[in-house]
Every structure is written in C-alpha cells, then in structure tokens.
Amino acid sequence: MVKLAWIWLFLWLSCLISVTHASAGDANPIYRGCVQQCETTGCMGDECFRHCKYSSDANSTNVPWYLQKLYLQWKKENCRSDCRYHCMVAREEEREKLGKMPVKYHGKWPFRRVYGIQKPVSAALSALNLATNLHGWVSFYILSYYKLPLRPNRKAYYEYTCLWHIYGILAMNSWFWSAVFHSRDVDLTEQLDYSAAVALLGYTLIAAILRAFNVRSEAGRVMISAPFIAFVTTHILYLNIVELDYGVTHHPSRWKLWMVVVGGGLAMLLKIYDFPPYRGFVDAHALWHAATIPLTYLWWIFIRDDAEFRTSILIKKAK
C-alpha cells in the first residue's frame, strides 16, 4: 500500500518531463522569417541589437581561445533571444488587432519584458522562494546547533540533519537558477534551471523515502539513494548533452493521465483521513481500494492509447 503511494508520486514527477513540439507561434512563417532576418542583419526595422553584432573585441591574443568561443556563444544566444522576443511582440500585436488570442512560441506563452527581465513576475517569485528557503535553512541550522541539545562530539541528535542541509542547498540552487532563467531566457540558463530542478526533485524523493521509512544506517541510505542518484544524473546528462526534452505534451490522451495522477493524489487523502468503519463494514481504507479501481481502469486505457499514439509516430518516421 505504501508502495502504491510512491508509484503515484513517481507518475506525478514523470508528468513534469514530457515531449516538446513546435508551438503555433514559432511555426508561423511570418515569425520565422522575422527571426531569420533579425539574426542575419542584427536589426528589426529601425531597432538594432548590440548582441547581434559579433565584433572582434574578443579576438585578442591576450584572451584564451575557449573564452573567445564562450563570449561569441553568449552574444549569439542573446541575439537570438532578443530577435525572438521582438518578433514575438510584433506578431502578437498584429494578432491582437485581428482579435485573435495569444499563442505559444517555442512552447512558452508570450510575456512582456520589464527592464530587460523576461518574466518579471516569475523571476520575482523565484527570488522570493530562494529567500524563503534561505530563511528556512538558516532557522533549521540555528535550531539544530544552538537551541537543541547536542551530543558530546557537538553533533546534533537529529539523525537527518545532514539530509536537510543538502536539501536546503539544492533548493536554494534550484530557485536561484529559476530566477536567472526567468530573467533571461537563453539555452544555457534554461539548461541550468531544469538541471537544478531535476536534481532537487530527485533528492526530495530520496529524502522523503529515507525519512518516511526511518532509514538511519549509512548502508541503508546508500542502497536506497544510489539508484535514484544514478537515474537523476543520467537524466540531467541527457537534458544537457542529448536533448532538452521538456514542455507541454500534445499527447491526445494526456487528460486521462492527469486524471489518474490527480485522482491518485486525492485517493491518498483517504489513507491520511482515517475514520471508524461505517456499520462495521466500510472505512477509509476500503474507500481507498474502491477509488483505485476506476483509476486503474483509466490507467490501462492510457497505456493502450499511448501504444497506438507512439506506433503511429514511429510508422510515419519510418516512411
């Protein structure tokens, strides 16, 4: 039963990483032509972007070749970001005049920059999350080492102190890169943001398992953590080396998967809220078993739909 709870959690985490497809906005020929012309000329109408002018200021004998390459790559990424943004704004203004609703560009909704910040609200909230995690970690540190009794060797009695220290560092790292990414959306900041988020999610799952099952021995912690760490590390490498594979899926049966995930989460509340059996027969546990029947049926429907969906895609690719 406890195992099923972790299965639902794993499914929920899996939904966070899915397949990207071209969005309606960036698939538009007018938008594509605008971006291509902007990256080539460095200008869009009367407005020109300094990042698109690859000057030779980095080509100096005093600067190592790898720093020159990083500098040019940085300018190229910023040029592409500026061109995409201004072409998107121009295109959305045209659509708004025609009474059309906004569409996504490269898997993301169009946002207005404020002082050069790509998504000001998300960036501010990410910074607030960073501050909240910093406050929580510092308060936990003070409680553990200055307010609670310590062992004779000055170590905390609480066995999971180190576990939550690592969690705090990973959480602050994740929200820092989230704030950076939402401030400036380029490939590098996107990879750092999602890599940090995946690392935090993976470690959170490890910490939850170790604490829920009260695993205190070092050998037990290593045995449980090793496969999760290997999986998270492999996935981060895949995101950064092979393909940044995230976004909103266009799976035709995605609503069924979401019903299974959300329904499973709601059904788990029955495991938390316990009550005496009604007329000596039906309790919260029995209702939980009842709730899993339609969810299981829906889950297998999704599996069949997924098999048909993926098969059709692979057949098209093979032709």
CSV table of C-alpha atoms in Angstrom, one decimal:
chain,number,residue,atom,x,y,z
A,1,MET,CA,0.0,0.0,0.0
A,2,VAL,CA,2.8,2.4,0.9
A,3,LYS,CA,4.5,1.3,-2.3
A,4,LEU,CA,1.5,2.5,-4.3
A,5,ALA,CA,1.8,5.9,-2.8
A,6,TRP,CA,5.3,6.2,-4.2
A,7,ILE,CA,4.1,4.9,-7.6
A,8,TRP,CA,1.6,7.8,-7.7
A,9,LEU,CA,4.3,10.2,-6.7
A,10,PHE,CA,6.6,8.9,-9.4
A,11,LEU,CA,3.9,9.3,-12.0
A,12,TRP,CA,3.4,12.9,-11.0
A,13,LEU,CA,7.1,13.6,-11.3
A,14,SER,CA,7.1,11.9,-14.7
A,15,CYS,CA,4.5,14.3,-15.9
A,16,LEU,CA,6.9,17.2,-15.3
A,17,ILE,CA,9.2,15.9,-18.0
A,18,SER,CA,7.5,15.3,-21.3
A,19,VAL,CA,7.8,15.7,-25.1
A,20,THR,CA,8.2,19.1,-26.8
A,21,HIS,CA,6.6,20.0,-30.0
A,22,ALA,CA,6.7,23.1,-32.2
A,23,SER,CA,4.2,25.7,-31.0
A,24,ALA,CA,1.7,27.6,-33.1
A,25,GLY,CA,3.6,30.8,-32.7
A,26,ASP,CA,7.1,29.8,-33.8
A,27,ALA,CA,5.6,27.6,-36.6
A,28,ASN,CA,4.2,30.7,-38.3
A,29,PRO,CA,6.2,31.6,-41.4
A,30,ILE,CA,5.9,35.3,-40.7
A,31,TYR,CA,7.5,34.9,-37.3
A,32,ARG,CA,10.2,32.6,-38.6
A,33,GLY,CA,11.1,35.0,-41.4
A,34,CYS,CA,11.3,37.9,-38.9
A,35,VAL,CA,13.7,36.0,-36.6
A,36,GLN,CA,15.9,34.8,-39.5
A,37,GLN,CA,16.2,38.3,-40.9
A,38,CYS,CA,16.8,39.8,-37.5
A,39,GLU,CA,19.6,37.3,-36.7
A,40,THR,CA,21.2,38.0,-40.1
A,41,THR,CA,21.1,41.8,-40.1
A,42,GLY,CA,21.1,42.4,-36.4
A,43,CYS,CA,18.1,44.7,-36.8
A,44,MET,CA,14.4,44.6,-36.8
A,45,GLY,CA,13.1,47.7,-38.5
A,46,ASP,CA,14.7,50.7,-37.0
A,47,GLU,CA,15.8,48.9,-33.9
A,48,CYS,CA,19.2,47.1,-33.8
A,49,PHE,CA,20.6,44.8,-31.1
A,50,ARG,CA,24.1,45.1,-30.0
A,51,HIS,CA,24.4,41.3,-29.2
A,52,CYS,CA,23.8,40.6,-32.9
A,53,LYS,CA,27.0,42.5,-33.9
A,54,TYR,CA,29.8,40.0,-33.5
A,55,SER,CA,32.6,42.4,-33.0
A,56,SER,CA,36.2,41.3,-32.9
A,57,ASP,CA,36.8,42.6,-29.4
A,58,ALA,CA,37.1,39.0,-28.1
A,59,ASN,CA,39.6,38.1,-30.8
A,60,SER,CA,42.6,39.2,-28.9
A,61,THR,CA,45.9,37.3,-28.3
A,62,ASN,CA,45.6,38.0,-24.6
A,63,VAL,CA,42.3,36.1,-24.4
A,64,PRO,CA,42.3,32.3,-24.5
A,65,TRP,CA,40.5,30.7,-27.4
A,66,TYR,CA,37.9,28.9,-25.2
A,67,LEU,CA,37.0,32.3,-23.6
A,68,GLN,CA,36.6,33.8,-27.0
A,69,LYS,CA,34.3,30.9,-28.0
A,70,LEU,CA,32.2,31.3,-24.9
A,71,TYR,CA,32.0,35.1,-25.5
A,72,LEU,CA,30.8,34.6,-29.1
A,73,GLN,CA,28.3,31.9,-28.0
A,74,TRP,CA,27.0,34.2,-25.3
A,75,LYS,CA,26.4,37.0,-27.8
A,76,LYS,CA,24.8,34.6,-30.3
A,77,GLU,CA,22.4,33.3,-27.6
A,78,ASN,CA,21.5,36.9,-26.5
A,79,CYS,CA,21.0,37.9,-30.2
A,80,ARG,CA,18.6,35.0,-30.8
A,81,SER,CA,16.7,35.8,-27.5
A,82,ASP,CA,16.3,39.5,-28.5
A,83,CYS,CA,15.2,38.7,-32.0
A,84,ARG,CA,12.7,36.1,-30.9
A,85,TYR,CA,11.3,38.4,-28.3
A,86,HIS,CA,10.8,41.4,-30.5
A,87,CYS,CA,9.5,39.3,-33.4
A,88,MET,CA,7.0,37.7,-31.0
A,89,VAL,CA,5.9,41.1,-29.7
A,90,ALA,CA,5.4,42.4,-33.2
A,91,ARG,CA,3.5,39.2,-34.2
A,92,GLU,CA,1.3,39.3,-31.1
A,93,GLU,CA,0.4,42.9,-31.7
A,94,GLU,CA,-0.8,42.0,-35.2
A,95,ARG,CA,-2.8,39.1,-33.9
A,96,GLU,CA,-4.3,41.3,-31.2
A,97,LYS,CA,-5.5,43.9,-33.8
A,98,LEU,CA,-7.2,41.0,-35.6
A,99,GLY,CA,-8.9,40.0,-32.4
A,100,LYS,CA,-7.0,36.7,-32.0
A,101,MET,CA,-5.9,35.1,-28.8
A,102,PRO,CA,-2.2,34.8,-27.8
A,103,VAL,CA,-0.4,31.6,-28.9
A,104,LYS,CA,2.7,29.9,-27.6
A,105,TYR,CA,6.2,30.5,-29.0
A,106,HIS,CA,8.8,27.7,-28.5
A,107,GLY,CA,6.5,26.1,-26.0
A,108,LYS,CA,6.0,29.2,-23.9
A,109,TRP,CA,3.4,31.9,-23.6
A,110,PRO,CA,4.3,35.5,-24.8
A,111,PHE,CA,5.4,37.8,-21.9
A,112,ARG,CA,6.3,41.4,-21.8
A,113,ARG,CA,9.8,42.3,-20.6
A,114,VAL,CA,10.3,44.8,-17.8
A,115,TYR,CA,13.8,46.4,-17.7
A,116,GLY,CA,15.1,43.6,-19.8
A,117,ILE,CA,13.7,40.9,-17.4
A,118,GLN,CA,11.9,38.2,-19.5
A,119,LYS,CA,9.3,37.1,-17.0
A,120,PRO,CA,9.3,39.7,-14.2
A,121,VAL,CA,6.6,38.1,-12.0
A,122,SER,CA,8.1,34.6,-12.2
A,123,ALA,CA,11.6,36.0,-11.6
A,124,ALA,CA,10.4,37.9,-8.5
A,125,LEU,CA,8.5,34.9,-7.1
A,126,SER,CA,11.6,32.6,-7.8
A,127,ALA,CA,13.7,35.1,-5.8
A,128,LEU,CA,11.1,35.1,-3.0
A,129,ASN,CA,11.2,31.3,-3.0
A,130,LEU,CA,15.0,31.5,-2.8
A,131,ALA,CA,14.8,33.9,0.2
A,132,THR,CA,12.2,31.6,1.9
A,133,ASN,CA,14.4,28.6,1.5
A,134,LEU,CA,17.4,30.5,2.8
A,135,HIS,CA,15.4,31.6,5.8
A,136,GLY,CA,14.2,28.1,6.4
A,137,TRP,CA,17.6,26.6,6.1
A,138,VAL,CA,19.3,29.2,8.4
A,139,SER,CA,16.5,28.8,11.0
A,140,PHE,CA,16.9,25.0,10.9
A,141,TYR,CA,20.7,25.3,11.3
A,142,ILE,CA,20.3,27.6,14.3
A,143,LEU,CA,17.7,25.2,15.9
A,144,SER,CA,19.9,22.2,15.3
A,145,TYR,CA,23.2,23.5,16.6
A,146,TYR,CA,22.3,26.3,19.0
A,147,LYS,CA,18.8,25.6,20.5
A,148,LEU,CA,18.6,21.8,20.7
A,149,PRO,CA,20.9,19.7,22.9
A,150,LEU,CA,24.0,18.3,21.2
A,151,ARG,CA,25.9,15.1,21.5
A,152,PRO,CA,29.2,15.1,23.4
A,153,ASN,CA,31.0,15.4,20.0
A,154,ARG,CA,29.0,18.5,19.2
A,155,LYS,CA,26.9,16.8,16.6
A,156,ALA,CA,23.1,17.0,16.5
A,157,TYR,CA,20.9,14.3,18.0
A,158,TYR,CA,18.6,14.5,15.0
A,159,GLU,CA,19.7,11.9,12.5
A,160,TYR,CA,18.5,13.7,9.4
A,161,THR,CA,20.3,17.0,10.0
A,162,CYS,CA,22.8,16.4,7.1
A,163,LEU,CA,19.9,15.2,4.9
A,164,TRP,CA,18.1,18.5,5.2
A,165,HIS,CA,21.2,20.6,4.9
A,166,ILE,CA,21.8,19.1,1.4
A,167,TYR,CA,18.1,19.6,0.6
A,168,GLY,CA,18.4,23.3,1.6
A,169,ILE,CA,21.5,23.8,-0.6
A,170,LEU,CA,19.8,22.1,-3.6
A,171,ALA,CA,16.6,24.0,-3.1
A,172,MET,CA,18.4,27.4,-3.0
A,173,ASN,CA,20.4,26.4,-6.0
A,174,SER,CA,17.3,25.5,-7.9
A,175,TRP,CA,15.4,28.7,-7.1
A,176,PHE,CA,18.5,30.8,-7.9
A,177,TRP,CA,18.7,29.4,-11.4
A,178,SER,CA,15.0,29.7,-11.8
A,179,ALA,CA,15.2,33.4,-11.1
A,180,VAL,CA,18.1,33.7,-13.5
A,181,PHE,CA,16.3,31.7,-16.3
A,182,HIS,CA,13.1,33.8,-15.9
A,183,SER,CA,15.2,36.9,-16.0
A,184,ARG,CA,17.0,35.9,-19.2
A,185,ASP,CA,15.7,33.0,-21.3
A,186,VAL,CA,18.6,31.5,-23.3
A,187,ASP,CA,19.7,27.9,-23.8
A,188,LEU,CA,22.3,28.0,-21.1
A,189,THR,CA,20.1,29.4,-18.3
A,190,GLU,CA,17.3,27.0,-19.4
A,191,GLN,CA,19.6,24.0,-19.1
A,192,LEU,CA,20.8,25.2,-15.7
A,193,ASP,CA,17.3,25.8,-14.5
A,194,TYR,CA,15.9,22.4,-15.5
A,195,SER,CA,19.0,20.5,-14.4
A,196,ALA,CA,18.8,22.2,-10.9
A,197,ALA,CA,15.0,21.4,-10.8
A,198,VAL,CA,15.5,17.8,-11.7
A,199,ALA,CA,18.3,17.4,-9.1
A,200,LEU,CA,16.0,18.9,-6.4
A,201,LEU,CA,13.1,16.7,-7.3
A,202,GLY,CA,15.2,13.6,-7.3
A,203,TYR,CA,16.8,14.4,-4.0
A,204,THR,CA,13.4,15.3,-2.5
A,205,LEU,CA,12.1,11.9,-3.4
A,206,ILE,CA,15.2,10.3,-1.8
A,207,ALA,CA,14.8,12.4,1.4
A,208,ALA,CA,11.1,11.6,1.6
A,209,ILE,CA,11.8,7.8,1.4
A,210,LEU,CA,14.6,7.9,3.9
A,211,ARG,CA,12.5,9.9,6.4
A,212,ALA,CA,9.2,8.1,5.9
A,213,PHE,CA,10.8,4.7,6.4
A,214,ASN,CA,13.1,6.0,9.1
A,215,VAL,CA,16.3,4.8,7.4
A,216,ARG,CA,19.2,5.7,9.8
A,217,SER,CA,22.0,3.3,8.8
A,218,GLU,CA,24.6,4.6,6.3
A,219,ALA,CA,24.5,1.3,4.4
A,220,GLY,CA,20.7,1.5,4.0
A,221,ARG,CA,20.8,5.1,2.9
A,222,VAL,CA,23.4,4.3,0.3
A,223,MET,CA,21.5,1.3,-1.0
A,224,ILE,CA,18.3,3.4,-1.4
A,225,SER,CA,19.9,6.6,-2.7
A,226,ALA,CA,22.3,5.0,-5.3
A,227,PRO,CA,19.7,4.0,-8.0
A,228,PHE,CA,17.9,7.3,-7.7
A,229,ILE,CA,21.1,9.3,-7.9
A,230,ALA,CA,22.1,7.3,-11.0
A,231,PHE,CA,18.8,7.9,-12.6
A,232,VAL,CA,18.8,11.7,-11.9
A,233,THR,CA,22.4,12.0,-13.0
A,234,THR,CA,21.7,10.2,-16.3
A,235,HIS,CA,18.6,12.3,-16.9
A,236,ILE,CA,20.5,15.6,-16.2
A,237,LEU,CA,23.2,14.5,-18.7
A,238,TYR,CA,20.5,13.7,-21.2
A,239,LEU,CA,19.0,17.1,-20.8
A,240,ASN,CA,22.3,18.9,-21.3
A,241,ILE,CA,24.0,16.6,-23.9
A,242,VAL,CA,21.3,14.9,-26.0
A,243,GLU,CA,18.1,17.0,-25.9
A,244,LEU,CA,16.4,19.4,-23.5
A,245,ASP,CA,13.2,17.3,-23.6
A,246,TYR,CA,10.6,19.1,-21.6
A,247,GLY,CA,7.4,21.0,-22.1
A,248,VAL,CA,3.7,20.6,-22.7
A,249,THR,CA,2.9,17.3,-24.3
A,250,HIS,CA,0.4,17.1,-27.2
A,251,HIS,CA,-0.5,13.5,-26.4
A,252,PRO,CA,-4.1,13.0,-27.4
A,253,SER,CA,-4.9,11.1,-24.2
A,254,ARG,CA,-3.0,13.4,-21.8
A,255,TRP,CA,-6.2,14.2,-19.9
A,256,LYS,CA,-6.5,10.5,-18.9
A,257,LEU,CA,-3.0,10.5,-17.4
A,258,TRP,CA,-3.8,13.7,-15.5
A,259,MET,CA,-7.0,12.2,-14.1
A,260,VAL,CA,-5.0,9.2,-12.9
A,261,VAL,CA,-2.3,11.3,-11.3
A,262,VAL,CA,-4.7,13.8,-9.7
A,263,GLY,CA,-7.2,11.2,-8.7
A,264,GLY,CA,-4.4,9.1,-7.2
A,265,GLY,CA,-3.3,12.0,-5.1
A,266,LEU,CA,-6.8,12.7,-3.9
A,267,ALA,CA,-7.3,9.0,-3.2
A,268,MET,CA,-4.2,9.0,-1.0
A,269,LEU,CA,-6.1,11.5,1.3
A,270,LEU,CA,-8.2,8.5,2.4
A,271,LYS,CA,-5.0,7.0,3.8
A,272,ILE,CA,-4.4,10.1,5.9
A,273,TYR,CA,-8.0,10.8,7.0
A,274,ASP,CA,-9.0,7.7,9.0
A,275,PHE,CA,-12.5,7.1,10.4
A,276,PRO,CA,-14.3,4.1,12.0
A,277,PRO,CA,-15.9,1.6,9.7
A,278,TYR,CA,-19.5,2.6,8.8
A,279,ARG,CA,-21.9,0.0,10.2
A,280,GLY,CA,-18.8,-2.1,10.8
A,281,PHE,CA,-18.0,-2.6,7.1
A,282,VAL,CA,-16.7,0.4,5.2
A,283,ASP,CA,-13.8,2.5,6.4
A,284,ALA,CA,-11.3,4.9,4.8
A,285,HIS,CA,-9.1,2.1,3.7
A,286,ALA,CA,-12.0,0.3,1.9
A,287,LEU,CA,-12.9,3.6,0.1
A,288,TRP,CA,-9.3,3.9,-1.0
A,289,HIS,CA,-9.4,0.5,-2.5
A,290,ALA,CA,-12.6,1.4,-4.3
A,291,ALA,CA,-11.1,4.6,-5.7
A,292,THR,CA,-8.2,2.7,-7.2
A,293,ILE,CA,-10.5,0.6,-9.4
A,294,PRO,CA,-11.6,3.3,-11.9
A,295,LEU,CA,-8.1,4.8,-11.8
A,296,THR,CA,-6.5,1.5,-12.7
A,297,TYR,CA,-9.0,1.0,-15.5
A,298,LEU,CA,-8.3,4.5,-16.8
A,299,TRP,CA,-4.5,4.0,-16.5
A,300,TRP,CA,-4.7,0.9,-18.7
A,301,ILE,CA,-6.7,2.8,-21.3
A,302,PHE,CA,-4.0,5.4,-21.3
A,303,ILE,CA,-1.3,2.7,-21.8
A,304,ARG,CA,-3.3,1.4,-24.8
A,305,ASP,CA,-3.7,4.9,-26.3
A,306,ASP,CA,0.0,5.6,-25.7
A,307,ALA,CA,0.9,2.4,-27.6
A,308,GLU,CA,-1.3,3.4,-30.6
A,309,PHE,CA,0.0,7.0,-30.5
A,310,ARG,CA,3.7,6.1,-30.4
A,311,THR,CA,3.2,3.4,-33.0
A,312,SER,CA,1.6,5.9,-35.4
A,313,ILE,CA,4.5,8.3,-34.9
A,314,LEU,CA,7.2,5.7,-35.4
A,315,ILE,CA,5.5,4.4,-38.6
A,316,LYS,CA,5.4,7.9,-40.0
A,317,LYS,CA,9.1,8.4,-39.3
A,318,ALA,CA,9.9,5.0,-40.9
A,319,LYS,CA,8.3,6.0,-44.2
